[in-house]
Coordinates of C-alpha atoms (C1' of nucleotides) in Angstrom, one line a residue:
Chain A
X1 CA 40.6 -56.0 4.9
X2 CA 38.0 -55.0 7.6
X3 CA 34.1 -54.8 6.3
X4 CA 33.1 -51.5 6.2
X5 CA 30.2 -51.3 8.8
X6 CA 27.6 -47.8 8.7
X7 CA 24.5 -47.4 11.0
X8 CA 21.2 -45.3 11.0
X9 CA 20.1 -44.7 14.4
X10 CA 17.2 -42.8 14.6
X11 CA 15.5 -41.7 17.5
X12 CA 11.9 -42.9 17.6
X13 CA 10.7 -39.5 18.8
X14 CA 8.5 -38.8 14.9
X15 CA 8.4 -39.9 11.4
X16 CA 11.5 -40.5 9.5
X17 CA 11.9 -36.8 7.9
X18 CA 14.1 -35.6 4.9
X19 CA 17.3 -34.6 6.8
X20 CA 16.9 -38.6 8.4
X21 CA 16.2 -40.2 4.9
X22 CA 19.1 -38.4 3.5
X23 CA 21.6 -39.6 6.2
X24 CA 20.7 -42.9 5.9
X25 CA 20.8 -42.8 2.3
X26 CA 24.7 -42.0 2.5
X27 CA 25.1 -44.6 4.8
X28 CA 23.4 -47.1 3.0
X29 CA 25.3 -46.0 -0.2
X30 CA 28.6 -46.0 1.1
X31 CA 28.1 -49.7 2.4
X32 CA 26.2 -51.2 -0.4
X33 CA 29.4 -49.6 -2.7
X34 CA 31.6 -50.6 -0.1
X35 CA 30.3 -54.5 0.1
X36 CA 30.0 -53.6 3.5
X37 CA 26.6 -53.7 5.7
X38 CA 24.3 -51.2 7.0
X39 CA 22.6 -51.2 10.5
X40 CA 19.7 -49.9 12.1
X41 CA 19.2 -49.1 15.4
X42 CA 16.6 -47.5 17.2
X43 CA 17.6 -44.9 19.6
X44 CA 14.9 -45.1 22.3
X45 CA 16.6 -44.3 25.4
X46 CA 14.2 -41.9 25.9
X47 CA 11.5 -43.3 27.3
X48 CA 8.9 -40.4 27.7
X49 CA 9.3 -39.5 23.9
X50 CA 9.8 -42.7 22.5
X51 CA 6.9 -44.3 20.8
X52 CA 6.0 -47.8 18.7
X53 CA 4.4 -45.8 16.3
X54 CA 6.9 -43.6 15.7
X55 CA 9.6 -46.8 14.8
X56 CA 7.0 -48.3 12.6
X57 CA 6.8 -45.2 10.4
X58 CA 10.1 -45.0 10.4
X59 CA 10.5 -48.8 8.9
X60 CA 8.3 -48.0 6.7
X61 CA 9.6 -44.9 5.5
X62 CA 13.0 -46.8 5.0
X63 CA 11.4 -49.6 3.6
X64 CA 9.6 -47.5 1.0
X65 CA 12.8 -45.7 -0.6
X66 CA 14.2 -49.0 -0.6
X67 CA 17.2 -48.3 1.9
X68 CA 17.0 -51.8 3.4
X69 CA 19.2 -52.9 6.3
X70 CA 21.4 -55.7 7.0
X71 CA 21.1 -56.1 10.6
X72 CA 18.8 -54.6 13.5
X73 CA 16.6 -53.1 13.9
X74 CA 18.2 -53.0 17.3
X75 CA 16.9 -51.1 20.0
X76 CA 18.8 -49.3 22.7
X77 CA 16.4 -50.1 25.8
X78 CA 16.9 -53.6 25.3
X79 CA 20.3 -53.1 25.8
X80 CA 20.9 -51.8 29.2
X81 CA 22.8 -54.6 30.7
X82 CA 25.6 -53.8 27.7
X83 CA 25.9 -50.0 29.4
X84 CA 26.0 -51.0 32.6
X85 CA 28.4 -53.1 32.4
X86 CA 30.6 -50.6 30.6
X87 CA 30.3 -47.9 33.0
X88 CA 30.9 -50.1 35.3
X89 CA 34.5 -51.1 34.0
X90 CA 35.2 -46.8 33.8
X91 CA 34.4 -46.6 37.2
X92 CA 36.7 -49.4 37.7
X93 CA 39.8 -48.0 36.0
X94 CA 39.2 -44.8 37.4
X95 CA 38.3 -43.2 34.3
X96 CA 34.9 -42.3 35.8
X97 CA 33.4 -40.9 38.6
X98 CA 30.1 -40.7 41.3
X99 CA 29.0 -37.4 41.6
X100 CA 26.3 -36.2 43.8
X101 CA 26.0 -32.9 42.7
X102 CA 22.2 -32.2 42.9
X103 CA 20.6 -30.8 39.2
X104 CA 19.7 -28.0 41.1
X105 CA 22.8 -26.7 41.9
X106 CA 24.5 -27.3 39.0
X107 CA 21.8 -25.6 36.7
X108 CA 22.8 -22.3 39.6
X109 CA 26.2 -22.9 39.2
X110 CA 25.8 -22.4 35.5
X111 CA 22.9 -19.4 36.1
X112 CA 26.0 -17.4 38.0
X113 CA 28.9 -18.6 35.4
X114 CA 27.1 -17.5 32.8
X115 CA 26.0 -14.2 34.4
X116 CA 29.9 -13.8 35.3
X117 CA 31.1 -14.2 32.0
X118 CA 32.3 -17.8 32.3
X119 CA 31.8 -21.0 30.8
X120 CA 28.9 -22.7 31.9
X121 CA 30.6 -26.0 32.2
X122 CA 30.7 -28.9 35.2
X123 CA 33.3 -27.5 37.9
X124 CA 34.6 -31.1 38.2
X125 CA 33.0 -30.3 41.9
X126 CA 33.1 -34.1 42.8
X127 CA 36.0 -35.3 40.7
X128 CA 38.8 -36.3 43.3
X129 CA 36.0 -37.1 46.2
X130 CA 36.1 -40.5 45.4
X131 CA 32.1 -41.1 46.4
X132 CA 30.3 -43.9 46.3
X133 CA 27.2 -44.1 44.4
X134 CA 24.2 -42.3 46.1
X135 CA 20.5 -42.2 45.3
X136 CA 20.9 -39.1 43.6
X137 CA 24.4 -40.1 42.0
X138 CA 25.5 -39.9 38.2
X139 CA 28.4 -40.9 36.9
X140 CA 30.9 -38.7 35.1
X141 CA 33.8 -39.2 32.8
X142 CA 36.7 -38.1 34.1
X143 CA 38.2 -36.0 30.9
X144 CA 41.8 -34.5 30.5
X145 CA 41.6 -31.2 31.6
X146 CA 44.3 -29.9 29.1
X147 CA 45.5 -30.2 25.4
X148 CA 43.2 -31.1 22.7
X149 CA 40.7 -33.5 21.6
X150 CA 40.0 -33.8 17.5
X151 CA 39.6 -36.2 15.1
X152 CA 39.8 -36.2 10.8
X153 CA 36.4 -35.8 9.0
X154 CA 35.8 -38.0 6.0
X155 CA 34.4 -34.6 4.8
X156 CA 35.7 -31.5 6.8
X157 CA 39.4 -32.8 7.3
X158 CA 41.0 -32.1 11.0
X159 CA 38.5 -31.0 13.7
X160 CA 40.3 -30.0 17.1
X161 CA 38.9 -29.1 20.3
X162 CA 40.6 -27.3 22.9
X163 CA 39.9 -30.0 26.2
X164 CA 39.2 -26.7 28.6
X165 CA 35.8 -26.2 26.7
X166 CA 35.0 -29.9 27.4
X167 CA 33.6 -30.9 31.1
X168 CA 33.0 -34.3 32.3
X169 CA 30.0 -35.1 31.2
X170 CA 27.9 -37.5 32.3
X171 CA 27.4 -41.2 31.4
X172 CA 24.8 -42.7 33.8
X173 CA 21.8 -40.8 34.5
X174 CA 21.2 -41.0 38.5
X175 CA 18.5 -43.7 37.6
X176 CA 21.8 -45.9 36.3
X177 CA 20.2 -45.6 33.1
X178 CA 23.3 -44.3 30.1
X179 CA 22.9 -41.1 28.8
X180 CA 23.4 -40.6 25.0
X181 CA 27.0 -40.6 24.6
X182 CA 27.7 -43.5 26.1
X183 CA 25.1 -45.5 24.7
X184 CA 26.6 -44.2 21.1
X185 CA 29.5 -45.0 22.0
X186 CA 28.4 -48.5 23.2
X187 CA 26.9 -49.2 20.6
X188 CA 29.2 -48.3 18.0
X189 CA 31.7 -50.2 19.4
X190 CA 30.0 -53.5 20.1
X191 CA 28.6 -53.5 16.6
X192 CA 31.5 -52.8 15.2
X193 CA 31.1 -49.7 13.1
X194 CA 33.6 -48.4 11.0
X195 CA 31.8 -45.2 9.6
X196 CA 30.0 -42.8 11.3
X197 CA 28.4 -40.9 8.8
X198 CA 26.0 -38.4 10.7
X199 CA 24.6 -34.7 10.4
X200 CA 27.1 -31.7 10.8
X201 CA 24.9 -30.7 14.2
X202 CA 26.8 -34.0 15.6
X203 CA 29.9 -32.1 15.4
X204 CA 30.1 -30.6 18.3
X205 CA 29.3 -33.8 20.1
X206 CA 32.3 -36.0 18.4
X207 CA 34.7 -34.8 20.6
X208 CA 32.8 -36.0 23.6
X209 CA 32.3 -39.3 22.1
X210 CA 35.9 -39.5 21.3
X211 CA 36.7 -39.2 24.8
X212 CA 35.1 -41.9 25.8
X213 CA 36.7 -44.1 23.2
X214 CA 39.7 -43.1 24.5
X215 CA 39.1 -43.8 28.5
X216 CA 37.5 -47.1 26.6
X217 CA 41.1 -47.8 25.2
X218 CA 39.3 -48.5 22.0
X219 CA 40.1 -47.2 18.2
X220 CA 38.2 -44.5 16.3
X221 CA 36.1 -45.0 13.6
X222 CA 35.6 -42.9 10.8
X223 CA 33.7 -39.7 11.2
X224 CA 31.7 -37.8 8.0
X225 CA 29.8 -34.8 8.9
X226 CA 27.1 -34.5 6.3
X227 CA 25.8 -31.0 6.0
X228 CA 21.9 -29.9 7.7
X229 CA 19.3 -29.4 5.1
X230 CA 17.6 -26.3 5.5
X231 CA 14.2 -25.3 4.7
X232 CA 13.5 -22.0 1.9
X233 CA 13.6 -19.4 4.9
X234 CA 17.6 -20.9 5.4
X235 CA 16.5 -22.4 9.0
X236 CA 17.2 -25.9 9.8
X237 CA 14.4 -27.5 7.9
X238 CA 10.9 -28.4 10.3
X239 CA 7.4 -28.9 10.1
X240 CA 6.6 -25.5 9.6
X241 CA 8.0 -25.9 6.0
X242 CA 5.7 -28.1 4.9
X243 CA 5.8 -32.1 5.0
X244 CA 9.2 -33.0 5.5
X245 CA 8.3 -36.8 6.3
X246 CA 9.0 -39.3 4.0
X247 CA 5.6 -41.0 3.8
X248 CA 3.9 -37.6 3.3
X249 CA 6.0 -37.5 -0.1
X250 CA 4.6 -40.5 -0.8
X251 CA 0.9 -39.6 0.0
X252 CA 1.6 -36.9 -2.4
X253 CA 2.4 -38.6 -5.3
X254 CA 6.3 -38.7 -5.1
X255 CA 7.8 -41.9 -6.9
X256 CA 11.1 -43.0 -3.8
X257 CA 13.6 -43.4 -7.1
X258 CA 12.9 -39.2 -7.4
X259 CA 13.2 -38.2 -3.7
X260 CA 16.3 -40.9 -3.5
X261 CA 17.5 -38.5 -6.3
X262 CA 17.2 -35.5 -4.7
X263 CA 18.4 -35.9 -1.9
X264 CA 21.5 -37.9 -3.2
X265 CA 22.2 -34.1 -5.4
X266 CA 22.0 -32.3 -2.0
X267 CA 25.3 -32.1 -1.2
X268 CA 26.6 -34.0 -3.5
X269 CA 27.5 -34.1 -7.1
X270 CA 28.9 -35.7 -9.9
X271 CA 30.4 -33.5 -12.2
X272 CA 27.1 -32.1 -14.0
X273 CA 25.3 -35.4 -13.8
X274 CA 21.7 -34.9 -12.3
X275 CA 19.8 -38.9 -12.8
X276 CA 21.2 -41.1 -10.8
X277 CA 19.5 -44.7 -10.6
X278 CA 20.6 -47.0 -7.7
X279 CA 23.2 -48.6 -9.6
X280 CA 24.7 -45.2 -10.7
X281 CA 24.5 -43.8 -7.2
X282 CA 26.4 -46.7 -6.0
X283 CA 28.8 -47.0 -8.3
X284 CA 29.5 -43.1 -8.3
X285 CA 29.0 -41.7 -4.8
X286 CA 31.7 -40.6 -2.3
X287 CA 31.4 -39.5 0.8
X288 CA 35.0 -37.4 0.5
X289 CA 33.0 -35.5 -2.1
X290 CA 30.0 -34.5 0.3
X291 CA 29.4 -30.8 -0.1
X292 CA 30.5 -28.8 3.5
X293 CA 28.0 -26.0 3.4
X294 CA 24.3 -26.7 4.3
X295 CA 21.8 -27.0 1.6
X296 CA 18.0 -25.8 0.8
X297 CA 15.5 -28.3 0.5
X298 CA 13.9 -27.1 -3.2
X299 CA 10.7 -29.0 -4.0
X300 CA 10.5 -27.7 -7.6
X301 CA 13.6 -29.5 -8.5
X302 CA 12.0 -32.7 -6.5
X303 CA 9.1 -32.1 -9.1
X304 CA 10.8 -32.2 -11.9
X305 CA 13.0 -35.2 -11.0
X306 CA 9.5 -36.8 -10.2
X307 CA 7.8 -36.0 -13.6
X308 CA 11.6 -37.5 -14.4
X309 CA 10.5 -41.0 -13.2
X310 CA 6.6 -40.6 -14.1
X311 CA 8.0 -40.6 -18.5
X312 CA 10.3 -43.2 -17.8
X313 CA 7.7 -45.9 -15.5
X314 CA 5.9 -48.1 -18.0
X315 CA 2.3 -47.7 -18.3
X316 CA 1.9 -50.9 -16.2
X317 CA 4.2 -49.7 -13.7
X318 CA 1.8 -46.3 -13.1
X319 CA -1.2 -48.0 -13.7
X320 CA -0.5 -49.7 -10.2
X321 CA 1.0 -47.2 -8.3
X322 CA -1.8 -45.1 -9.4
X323 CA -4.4 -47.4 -8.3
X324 CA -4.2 -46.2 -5.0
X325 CA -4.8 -42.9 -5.7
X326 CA -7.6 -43.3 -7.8
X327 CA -9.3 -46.1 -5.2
X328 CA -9.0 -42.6 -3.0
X329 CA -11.0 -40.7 -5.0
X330 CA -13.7 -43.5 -5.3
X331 CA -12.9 -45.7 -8.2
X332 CA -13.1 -48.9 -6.6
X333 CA -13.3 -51.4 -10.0
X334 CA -10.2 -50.7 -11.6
X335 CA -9.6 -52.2 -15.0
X336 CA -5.6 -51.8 -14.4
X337 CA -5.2 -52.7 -18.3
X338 CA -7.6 -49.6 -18.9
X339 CA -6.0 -47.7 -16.3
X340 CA -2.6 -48.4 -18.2
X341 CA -4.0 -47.4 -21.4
X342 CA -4.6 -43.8 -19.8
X343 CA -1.3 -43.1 -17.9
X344 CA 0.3 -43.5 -21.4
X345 CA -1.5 -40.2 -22.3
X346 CA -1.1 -38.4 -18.8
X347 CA 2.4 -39.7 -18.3
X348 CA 4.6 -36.4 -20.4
X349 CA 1.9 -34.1 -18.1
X350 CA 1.9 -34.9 -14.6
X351 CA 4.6 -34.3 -11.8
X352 CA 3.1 -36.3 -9.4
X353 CA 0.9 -39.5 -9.2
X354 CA -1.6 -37.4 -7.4
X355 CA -1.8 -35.2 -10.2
X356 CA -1.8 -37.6 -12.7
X357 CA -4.9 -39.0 -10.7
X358 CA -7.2 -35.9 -10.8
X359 CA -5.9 -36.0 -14.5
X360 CA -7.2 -39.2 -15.2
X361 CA -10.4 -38.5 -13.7
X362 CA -12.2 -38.2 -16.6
X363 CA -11.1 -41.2 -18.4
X364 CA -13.0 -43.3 -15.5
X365 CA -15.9 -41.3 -15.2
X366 CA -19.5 -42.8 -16.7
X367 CA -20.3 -39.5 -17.4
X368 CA -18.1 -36.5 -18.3
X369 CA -19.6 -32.9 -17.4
X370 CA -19.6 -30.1 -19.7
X371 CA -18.3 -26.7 -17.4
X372 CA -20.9 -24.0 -18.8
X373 CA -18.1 -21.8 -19.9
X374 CA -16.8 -24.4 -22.0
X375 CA -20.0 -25.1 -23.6
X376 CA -20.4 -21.8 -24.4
X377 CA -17.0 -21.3 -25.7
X378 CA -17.0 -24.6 -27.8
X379 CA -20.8 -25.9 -28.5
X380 CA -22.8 -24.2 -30.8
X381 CA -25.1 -25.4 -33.9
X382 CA -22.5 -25.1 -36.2
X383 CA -20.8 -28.0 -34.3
X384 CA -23.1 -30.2 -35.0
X385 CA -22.1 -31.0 -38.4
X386 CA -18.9 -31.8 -37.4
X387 CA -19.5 -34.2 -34.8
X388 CA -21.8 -35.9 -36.7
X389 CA -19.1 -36.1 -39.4
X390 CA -16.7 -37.1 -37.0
X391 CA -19.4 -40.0 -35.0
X392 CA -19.8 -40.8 -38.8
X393 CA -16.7 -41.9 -40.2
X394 CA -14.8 -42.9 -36.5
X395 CA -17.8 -45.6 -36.5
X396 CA -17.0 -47.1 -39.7
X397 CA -13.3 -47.4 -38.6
X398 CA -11.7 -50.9 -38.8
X399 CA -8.7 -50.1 -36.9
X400 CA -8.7 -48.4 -33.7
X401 CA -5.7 -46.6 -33.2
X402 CA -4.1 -43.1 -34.0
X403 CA -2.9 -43.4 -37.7
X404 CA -6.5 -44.4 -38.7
X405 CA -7.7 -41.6 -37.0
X406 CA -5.9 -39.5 -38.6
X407 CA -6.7 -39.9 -42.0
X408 CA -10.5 -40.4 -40.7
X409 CA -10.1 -36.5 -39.9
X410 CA -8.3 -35.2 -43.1
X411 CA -11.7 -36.8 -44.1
X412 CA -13.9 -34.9 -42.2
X413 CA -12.1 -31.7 -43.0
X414 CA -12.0 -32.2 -46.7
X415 CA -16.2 -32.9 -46.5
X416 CA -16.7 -30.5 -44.0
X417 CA -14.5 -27.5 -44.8
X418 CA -13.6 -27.3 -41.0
X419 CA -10.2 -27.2 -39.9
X420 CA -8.8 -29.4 -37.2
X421 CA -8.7 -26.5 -34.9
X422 CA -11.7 -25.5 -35.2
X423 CA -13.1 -29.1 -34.7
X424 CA -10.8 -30.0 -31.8
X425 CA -12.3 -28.2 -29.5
X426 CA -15.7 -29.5 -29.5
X427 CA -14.9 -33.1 -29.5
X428 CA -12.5 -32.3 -26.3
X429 CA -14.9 -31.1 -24.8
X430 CA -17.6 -33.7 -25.3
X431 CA -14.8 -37.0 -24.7
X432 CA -13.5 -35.1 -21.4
X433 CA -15.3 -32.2 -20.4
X434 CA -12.4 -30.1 -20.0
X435 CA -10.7 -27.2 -22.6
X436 CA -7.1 -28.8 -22.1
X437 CA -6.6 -32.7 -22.3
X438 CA -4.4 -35.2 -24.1
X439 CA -4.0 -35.3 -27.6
X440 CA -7.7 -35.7 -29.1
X441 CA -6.5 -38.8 -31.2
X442 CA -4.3 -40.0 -27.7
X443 CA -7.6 -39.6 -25.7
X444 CA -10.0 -41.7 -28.1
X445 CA -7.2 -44.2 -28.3
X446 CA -7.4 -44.7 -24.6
X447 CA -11.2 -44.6 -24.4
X448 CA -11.8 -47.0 -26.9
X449 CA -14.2 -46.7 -29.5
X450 CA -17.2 -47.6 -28.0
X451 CA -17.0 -45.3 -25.2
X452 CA -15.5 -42.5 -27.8
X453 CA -19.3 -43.0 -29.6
X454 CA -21.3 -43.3 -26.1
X455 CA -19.3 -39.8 -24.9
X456 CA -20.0 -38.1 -29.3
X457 CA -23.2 -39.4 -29.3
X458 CA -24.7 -37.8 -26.1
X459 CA -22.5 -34.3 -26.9
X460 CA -24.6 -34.3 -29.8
X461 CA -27.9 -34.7 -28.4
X462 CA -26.9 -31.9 -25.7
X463 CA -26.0 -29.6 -28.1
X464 CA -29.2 -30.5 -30.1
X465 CA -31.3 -29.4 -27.0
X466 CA -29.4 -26.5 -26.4
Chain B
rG1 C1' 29.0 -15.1 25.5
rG2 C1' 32.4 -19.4 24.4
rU3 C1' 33.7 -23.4 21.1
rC4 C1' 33.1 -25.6 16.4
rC5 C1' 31.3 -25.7 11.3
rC6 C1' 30.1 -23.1 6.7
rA7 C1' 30.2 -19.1 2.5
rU8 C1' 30.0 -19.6 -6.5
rC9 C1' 23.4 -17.6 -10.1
rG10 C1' 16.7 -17.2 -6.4
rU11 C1' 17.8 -22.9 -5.4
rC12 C1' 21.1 -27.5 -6.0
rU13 C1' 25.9 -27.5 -7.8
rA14 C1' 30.8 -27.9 -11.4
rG15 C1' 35.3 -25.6 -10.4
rU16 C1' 41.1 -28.1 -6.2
rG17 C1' 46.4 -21.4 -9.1
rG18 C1' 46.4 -20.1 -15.7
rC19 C1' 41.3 -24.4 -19.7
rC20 C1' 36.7 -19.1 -16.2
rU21 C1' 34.7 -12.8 -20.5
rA22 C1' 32.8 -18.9 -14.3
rG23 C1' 30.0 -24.6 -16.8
rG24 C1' 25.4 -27.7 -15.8
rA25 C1' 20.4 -28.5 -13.5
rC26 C1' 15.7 -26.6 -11.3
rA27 C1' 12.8 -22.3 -11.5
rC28 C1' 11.8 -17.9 -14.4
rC29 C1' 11.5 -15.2 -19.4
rG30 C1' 11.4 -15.5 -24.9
rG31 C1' 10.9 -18.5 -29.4
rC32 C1' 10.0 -23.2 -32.2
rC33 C1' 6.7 -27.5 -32.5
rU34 C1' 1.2 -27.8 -32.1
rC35 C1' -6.0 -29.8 -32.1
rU36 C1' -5.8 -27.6 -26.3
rC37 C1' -2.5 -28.6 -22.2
rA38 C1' 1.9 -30.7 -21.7
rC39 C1' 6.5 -33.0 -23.5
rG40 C1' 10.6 -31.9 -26.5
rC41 C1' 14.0 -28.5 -28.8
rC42 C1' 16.5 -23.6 -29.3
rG43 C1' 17.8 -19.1 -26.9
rG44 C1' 18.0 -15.5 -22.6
rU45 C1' 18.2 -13.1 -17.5
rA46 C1' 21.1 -14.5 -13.2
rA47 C1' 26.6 -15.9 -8.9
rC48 C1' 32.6 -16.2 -7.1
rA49 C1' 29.9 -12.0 0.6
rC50 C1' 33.6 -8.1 1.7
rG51 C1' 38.8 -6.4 2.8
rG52 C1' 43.7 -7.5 3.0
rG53 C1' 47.8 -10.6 1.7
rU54 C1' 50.8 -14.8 -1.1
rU55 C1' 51.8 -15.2 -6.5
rC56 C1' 53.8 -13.3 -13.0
rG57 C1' 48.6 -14.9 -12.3
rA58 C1' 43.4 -16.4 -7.5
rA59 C1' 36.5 -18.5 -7.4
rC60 C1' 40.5 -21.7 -6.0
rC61 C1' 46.1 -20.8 -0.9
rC62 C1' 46.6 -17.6 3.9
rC63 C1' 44.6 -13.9 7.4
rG64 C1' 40.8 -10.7 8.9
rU65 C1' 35.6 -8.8 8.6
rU66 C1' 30.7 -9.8 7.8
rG67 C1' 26.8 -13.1 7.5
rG68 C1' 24.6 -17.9 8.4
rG69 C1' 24.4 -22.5 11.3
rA70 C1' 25.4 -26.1 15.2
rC71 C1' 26.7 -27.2 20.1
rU72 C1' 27.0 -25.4 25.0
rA73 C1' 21.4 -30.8 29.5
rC74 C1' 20.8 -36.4 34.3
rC75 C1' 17.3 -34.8 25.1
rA76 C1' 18.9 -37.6 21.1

RNA sequence: GGUCCCAUCGUCUAGUGGCCUAGGACACCGGCCUCUCACGCCGGUAACACGGGUUCGAACCCCGUUGGGACUACCA
């Protein structure tokens, strides 16, 4: 049995965005389930666009959602010497051409077809000329001019193209230098890939590509046209829809096992399944069972799939990969065994790291401050009893954890004549100078007790000078 | 314009001729739980683009219409 073989080849033109990540992710899938391998290659013929940067994020991007690659990263512009020698050997057999047509007048000729009502394709002006190659020569395929090119989608089925609406495009730029399609082509062949798993905006170019396997005498691989991912306003998703690369998910507190999860369920499904870990998305996914029909990119669901991930991390797990977050906003000595101790309370109310960050805030703070409207809402000199009930018996606790709490407040109530929700509030605001938090028996859990006192105790004397 | 692709709730989708008075998920709206906020649980609103066929029977098959998208470069 061949190995299955998939690529990524992205151009190095920008970051690695959502409609990228989700490509390669089917590739990757499809070979990791396969027991095949997965290639990257770096498609930086382009030269003016083309940029180091650019290739780094995009190995990072990869690297962070954990789609890692077998072989490559190869780069096309190292790889010149492979083109030429195969448009050399067209040229050869006769299945290419020199053609001297100037851009110029082809960019006329296509000006005055398309004025006229024709096709804007190549006339095949220098086809049968026989040149020689010129300073301003490129070299063309010669295609056949009738019946059909077409080839069987993994995902679509039969895709034919009638050979009039192909021209012979070209394959060396006049600077010698290959233009896409043959460099594709090239590549594809001489790293042997099976499976060309791509976007649906490729499709259109696949019959091009085939044609050049053909003069090429070599076999097809197999072609899957995933569908585009579109942004809310239905166009092809961009910029202007907010962050659509990868890292920027990151920056915002996205966990790569929830966006991995996303976009695996965009376009694809598995009967009414929605959580899909690594080893369930390998295991279940097929690419015959890729949607057709272009999807939109819904960040809502991503959130939910996020908070998904947040319940399910341990409390070590989000105590590092919030540190980051919280270094950002200017805790520098992290006690990460602390730090655990408080994502256990944020963890069922946060969507995103980031969130979970500002939400921790508190917890890390020497200080907390009191809002005015709270303190007006919640402080008041019939409090003070109550806290000083509550500093009271929590002090005299042995054991520092939510059961003993508990019955230390039926206590309070009972002397006090208070009820819990009339307490609450009060001590919520005074541990963590906000009117929503954790559980009030969570939060003093996490804080310990001797900070629990520090943050009663100065309450107290607040609301004694009030 | 031409060629090609696509079409089920707002969104992601299940559905491959009878199981569909169309199922799940996100979001939204109610309720329950409750020390606040969440989580969780229960319930609800909401879709087969349209028109013709084929068939005893069509969301599913065929044709057309409409609507979206892609490509149409010496960009990838």
């Amino acid at each position: 049995m061949v190995k299955i073989r998939t690529r990524f080849p992205p151009s190095p033109t920008g970051y690695l965005h959502i409609g990228g990540a989700r490509t390669a992710l089917f590739n990757w899938l499809f070979a990791r389930q396969q027991g095949g391998v997965f290639i990257l290659r770096i498609e930086d013929t382009d030269q003016a666009r083309s940029t180091d940067e650019a290739t780094r994020a995009i190995l990072e991007g990869l690297e962070w959602l954990g789609l890692n690659w077998d072989e490559g990263p190869f780069f096309q512009s190292q790889r010149t010497e492979i083109y030429r020698q195969f448009i050399s050997d067209l040229l050869k057999q006769d299945k290419a051409y020199y053609c001297h047509c100037s851009p110029e007048l082809l960019e006329k000729k296509r000006e005055t077809a398309r004025a006229e009502g024709r096709k804007p394709k190549y006339d095949g002006n220098c086809r049968d000329l026989e040149l020689g190659p010129g300073p301003q020569a490129v070299v063309r395929l010669k295609n056949p001019q009738t019946g059909t090119t077409g080839f069987d989608d993994l995902i679509r089925g039969p895709i034919v193209f009638p050979n009039e609406e192909l021209d012979d495009l070209v394959l060396a730029r006049s600077d010698g230098s290959p233009t896409y399609h043959l460099a594709v082509v090239v590549d594809d062949i001489t790293m042997e890939i099976t499976h060309i798993i791509r976007g649906d905006d490729h499709i259109n170019n696949t019959p091009r590509q085939v044609q050049i396997y053909q003069a090429l005498g070599r076999p097809l691989p197999f072609y899957g046209h995933v569908p585009m991912i579109l942004g809310p306003d239905k166009t092809r998703l961009s910029k202007r829809h907010g962050a659509t690369s990868v890292l920027a998910y990151k920056d915002m507190g996205f966990l790569p096992q929830a966006l991995i999860n996303y976009l695996v369920r965009l376009g694809w499904a598995h009967g009414d399944e929605e959580i899909f870990n690594r080893e369930a998305m390998i295991q279940k996914f097929s690419i015959a069972r890729v949607g057709k029909s272009a999807g939109v990119f819904n960040q809502e669901k991503l959130l939910w799939l996020n908070s998904h991930y947040i319940k399910e991390s341990t409390d070590q797990e989000l105590a590092a990969l919030l540190a980051p977050f919280l270094r950002e906003k200017g805790f520098q000595d992290l006690d990460l065994e602390y730090v655990a101790k408080c994502t256990a309370t944020l963890k069922m109310r946060s969507k995103t790291l980031k969130e979970m960050a500002e939400a921790a805030e508190f917890y890390l703070e020497e200080e907390v401050t009191y809002p005015p409207e709270a303190v007006k809402k919640s402080f008041s000199t019939q409090t003070i009893p109550w806290m000083e009930a509550a500093t009271e018996s929590l002090a005299n606790l042995a054991e520092w954890d939510e059961s003993a709490m508990e019955s230390a407040f039926t206590r309070i109530i009972d002397r006090t004549g208070a009820t819990l929700k009339q307490i609450a509030p009060p001590l919520r605001l005074a541990l963590t100078g906000k009117t929503a938090s954790p559980g009030l028996f969570e939060v003093m859990a996490a804080l310990g007790k001797e900070r629990t006192l520090e943050r009663l105790n100065r309450a107290l004397n607040y609301i004694k000078g009030l």
